[in-house]
Every structure is written in structure tokens, then in C-alpha cells.
Amino acid sequence: KQEVTQIPAALSVPEGENLVLNCSFTDSAIYNLQWFRQDPGKGLTSLLLIQSSQREQTSGRLNASLDKSSGRSTLYIAASQPGDSATYLCAVKETSGSRLTFGEGTQLTVNP
Amino acid sequence: DAMVIQNPRYQVTQFGKPVTLSCSQTLNHNVMYWYQQKSSQAPKLLFHYYDKDFNNEADTPDNFQSRRPNTSFCFLDIRSPGLGDAAMYLCATSLRNAGGVLRGTQYFGPGTRLTVL
């Protein structure tokens, strides 16, 4: 059974810092991996999707990498801003079917 | 804008009183999902529909049922809510092609927060 772990569970940084969020998964037979953002009391917003054949994806100040063989992904946020404060979840999709398996998220606080 | 809509955003019910949460989508996606998310936990998949094909997760309690009368709408029925069912309920959609491959990401609605008194 696929398990997804995110470290750290919470992170607090001053504005302007670059930071890395980590995600690991136990079964490397994945179809893709996604990073989502969740604001308090809200739904999930997809940030980046990396197919299993890709190594990284970039969107603005966000860069996500994937090392499928080692079961790891990182989300790099450059020049963090207070508006980046949210919970970041990673999720992996199996090679068949429609199911995503989520990690429990990293709660990020960026202090002005 | 095309989107996933959930109503109501906040629902209060009494212990044991049936409640229905609704989800609609304008994306014309053929897969719809219901997740339960408790505070500081990962979203937990309850079930999903691929077109009219219903897929229940093995550990989803019998207390939870779902209906998908057409492509656009999906309902979550909680027959006898208990205090442990208080959570955020998230609806999501995605598109699978004819070969059964999921294309792109899942699109989530804003969620319905359920309180059980």
C-alpha cells in the first residue's frame, strides 16, 4: 500500500528566504506526483504536476523535482512571501485507476 | 469560469440526523471524487465515480453513500452522522481518457465543513 510522508510537518521562515519542502513515497511505481496548496478552511489548489518520466517542473517561484527511484520529491519556493503561508500537500497517483494518495502536508508560515 | 462548486460551504447537523452534501462541476470531467479531511490530516478518499461506475474505498463506513445522477452532479449522503464524522468534505473531479488514463490534475471544490452537534 502506498504511503506518502511529508517533512517537516510545520515550517516558519522570515520573508525572503528560499525554502524546501520534502515528500517521500514508499512505492516508486507511480504515474505522476502533484503538489497542492491548501489555505485554511479551503479546498486544494494544484500547483505543479510532474509525470513519472519527468525530473522537474517549474512555475514562477516554485520548482518541484522528482526522483522516482528513491521515492522522493521536493518543492522549492524561492524568495518566500507572507502570501505563501498555507499548507502544502503532495500526492502521488498510481499507475492504474484514478486514486491519489496524499501526504499530511507541511504547514508553512512566512513571517513579514 | 469552469469550476467545482460545493454546497453548502458550512453544514450543521444533529447527531444521527441524515445530511446530504452536494457537488457540481462545469468541467465535463468523467471522474468525481469525495474526500474526507480532518484537521491537520491528509484528505482521505471515500469513493469515486468513473462515469456511472461507482468505486468504494474498502475502509469507507457504510454510513456514507453517494449518488451521481448525471455528469455534472454528485451527492454525499451521511445516513446517521456521528461526532466522528465532523470534518471538511472535499469534492474533486478529473478526466480519464478512453484508455482509462487519468489526464492532468484533480480539480477541487472549496469544501463543505460539517459540524455534528
PDB file of C-alpha atoms in Angstrom, chain A residues 14-96:
ATOM      1  CA  PRO A  14      11.192  35.014   7.558  1.00  0.00           C
ATOM      2  CA  GLU A  15      10.070  36.690   4.371  1.00  0.00           C
ATOM      3  CA  GLY A  16      12.536  36.478   1.506  1.00  0.00           C
ATOM      4  CA  GLU A  17      14.042  33.117   2.407  1.00  0.00           C
ATOM      5  CA  ASN A  18      14.322  30.266  -0.046  1.00  0.00           C
ATOM      6  CA  LEU A  19      12.922  27.020   1.328  1.00  0.00           C
ATOM      7  CA  VAL A  20      12.475  23.348   0.511  1.00  0.00           C
ATOM      8  CA  LEU A  21       9.573  21.078   1.390  1.00  0.00           C
ATOM      9  CA  ASN A  22      10.088  17.335   1.261  1.00  0.00           C
ATOM     10  CA  CYS A  23       7.835  14.482   0.219  1.00  0.00           C
ATOM     11  CA  SER A  24       8.648  10.770   0.180  1.00  0.00           C
ATOM     12  CA  PHE A  25       6.630   7.811  -1.037  1.00  0.00           C
ATOM     13  CA  THR A  26       7.078   4.090  -0.497  1.00  0.00           C
ATOM     14  CA  ASP A  27       6.065   2.620  -3.874  1.00  0.00           C
ATOM     15  CA  SER A  28       8.032   4.038  -6.802  1.00  0.00           C
ATOM     16  CA  ALA A  29       5.535   2.682  -9.377  1.00  0.00           C
ATOM     17  CA  ILE A  30       3.736   5.998  -9.725  1.00  0.00           C
ATOM     18  CA  TYR A  31       2.094   7.663 -12.702  1.00  0.00           C
ATOM     19  CA  ASN A  32       2.622  11.219 -11.508  1.00  0.00           C
ATOM     20  CA  LEU A  33       3.153  13.356  -8.424  1.00  0.00           C
ATOM     21  CA  GLN A  34       1.412  16.610  -7.626  1.00  0.00           C
ATOM     22  CA  TRP A  35       1.923  19.424  -5.183  1.00  0.00           C
ATOM     23  CA  PHE A  36      -1.164  21.200  -3.862  1.00  0.00           C
ATOM     24  CA  ARG A  37      -1.691  24.279  -1.758  1.00  0.00           C
ATOM     25  CA  GLN A  38      -4.463  24.489   0.843  1.00  0.00           C
ATOM     26  CA  ASP A  39      -5.415  27.709   2.617  1.00  0.00           C
ATOM     27  CA  PRO A  40      -7.181  27.391   5.990  1.00  0.00           C
ATOM     28  CA  GLY A  41     -10.763  26.169   5.596  1.00  0.00           C
ATOM     29  CA  LYS A  42     -10.467  25.984   1.829  1.00  0.00           C
ATOM     30  CA  GLY A  43     -10.125  23.362  -0.883  1.00  0.00           C
ATOM     31  CA  LEU A  44      -6.929  22.303  -2.622  1.00  0.00           C
ATOM     32  CA  THR A  45      -5.284  24.174  -5.471  1.00  0.00           C
ATOM     33  CA  SER A  46      -2.934  22.301  -7.780  1.00  0.00           C
ATOM     34  CA  LEU A  47       0.484  23.948  -8.019  1.00  0.00           C
ATOM     35  CA  LEU A  48       2.639  21.573 -10.054  1.00  0.00           C
ATOM     36  CA  LEU A  49       2.222  18.151 -11.611  1.00  0.00           C
ATOM     37  CA  ILE A  50       5.239  16.030 -12.515  1.00  0.00           C
ATOM     38  CA  GLN A  51       4.787  12.992 -14.725  1.00  0.00           C
ATOM     39  CA  SER A  52       6.771   9.904 -13.742  1.00  0.00           C
ATOM     40  CA  SER A  53       9.048  10.390 -16.767  1.00  0.00           C
ATOM     41  CA  GLN A  54       9.918  13.966 -15.774  1.00  0.00           C
ATOM     42  CA  ARG A  55      12.514  15.200 -13.311  1.00  0.00           C
ATOM     43  CA  GLU A  56      11.154  18.641 -12.511  1.00  0.00           C
ATOM     44  CA  GLN A  57       8.516  21.258 -13.191  1.00  0.00           C
ATOM     45  CA  THR A  58       8.659  25.000 -12.636  1.00  0.00           C
ATOM     46  CA  SER A  59       6.006  27.632 -12.191  1.00  0.00           C
ATOM     47  CA  GLY A  60       7.097  31.121 -11.223  1.00  0.00           C
ATOM     48  CA  ARG A  61       8.917  30.959  -7.898  1.00  0.00           C
ATOM     49  CA  LEU A  62       8.062  27.271  -7.451  1.00  0.00           C
ATOM     50  CA  ASN A  63      10.169  24.359  -8.600  1.00  0.00           C
ATOM     51  CA  ALA A  64       9.264  20.735  -7.954  1.00  0.00           C
ATOM     52  CA  SER A  65      11.655  17.853  -8.507  1.00  0.00           C
ATOM     53  CA  LEU A  66      11.011  14.129  -8.664  1.00  0.00           C
ATOM     54  CA  ASP A  67      13.409  11.248  -8.062  1.00  0.00           C
ATOM     55  CA  LYS A  68      11.174   8.264  -8.644  1.00  0.00           C
ATOM     56  CA  SER A  69      13.807   5.630  -7.944  1.00  0.00           C
ATOM     57  CA  SER A  70      14.457   6.951  -4.459  1.00  0.00           C
ATOM     58  CA  GLY A  71      10.792   7.794  -3.822  1.00  0.00           C
ATOM     59  CA  ARG A  72      11.359  11.493  -3.186  1.00  0.00           C
ATOM     60  CA  SER A  73      10.105  14.848  -4.334  1.00  0.00           C
ATOM     61  CA  THR A  74      10.953  18.360  -3.222  1.00  0.00           C
ATOM     62  CA  LEU A  75       9.119  21.639  -3.612  1.00  0.00           C
ATOM     63  CA  TYR A  76      11.431  24.623  -3.719  1.00  0.00           C
ATOM     64  CA  ILE A  77       9.967  28.056  -3.042  1.00  0.00           C
ATOM     65  CA  ALA A  78      12.198  30.997  -3.917  1.00  0.00           C
ATOM     66  CA  ALA A  79      12.048  34.381  -2.204  1.00  0.00           C
ATOM     67  CA  SER A  80       9.163  33.413   0.070  1.00  0.00           C
ATOM     68  CA  GLN A  81       6.366  35.913   0.759  1.00  0.00           C
ATOM     69  CA  PRO A  82       3.737  36.124   3.523  1.00  0.00           C
ATOM     70  CA  GLY A  83       1.138  35.204   0.889  1.00  0.00           C
ATOM     71  CA  ASP A  84       2.850  31.825   0.542  1.00  0.00           C
ATOM     72  CA  SER A  85       1.648  30.895   4.029  1.00  0.00           C
ATOM     73  CA  ALA A  86      -0.533  27.811   3.635  1.00  0.00           C
ATOM     74  CA  THR A  87      -0.402  24.032   3.925  1.00  0.00           C
ATOM     75  CA  TYR A  88       1.391  22.292   1.071  1.00  0.00           C
ATOM     76  CA  LEU A  89       0.388  18.712   0.260  1.00  0.00           C
ATOM     77  CA  CYS A  90       1.970  16.273  -2.098  1.00  0.00           C
ATOM     78  CA  ALA A  91       0.023  13.445  -3.680  1.00  0.00           C
ATOM     79  CA  VAL A  92       1.012  10.516  -5.856  1.00  0.00           C
ATOM     80  CA  LYS A  93      -1.118   8.792  -8.431  1.00  0.00           C
ATOM     81  CA  GLU A  94      -0.883   5.047  -9.008  1.00  0.00           C
ATOM     82  CA  THR A  95      -0.107   3.720 -12.463  1.00  0.00           C
ATOM     83  CA  SER A  96      -3.684   2.475 -12.819  1.00  0.00           C
TER      84      SER A  96
END
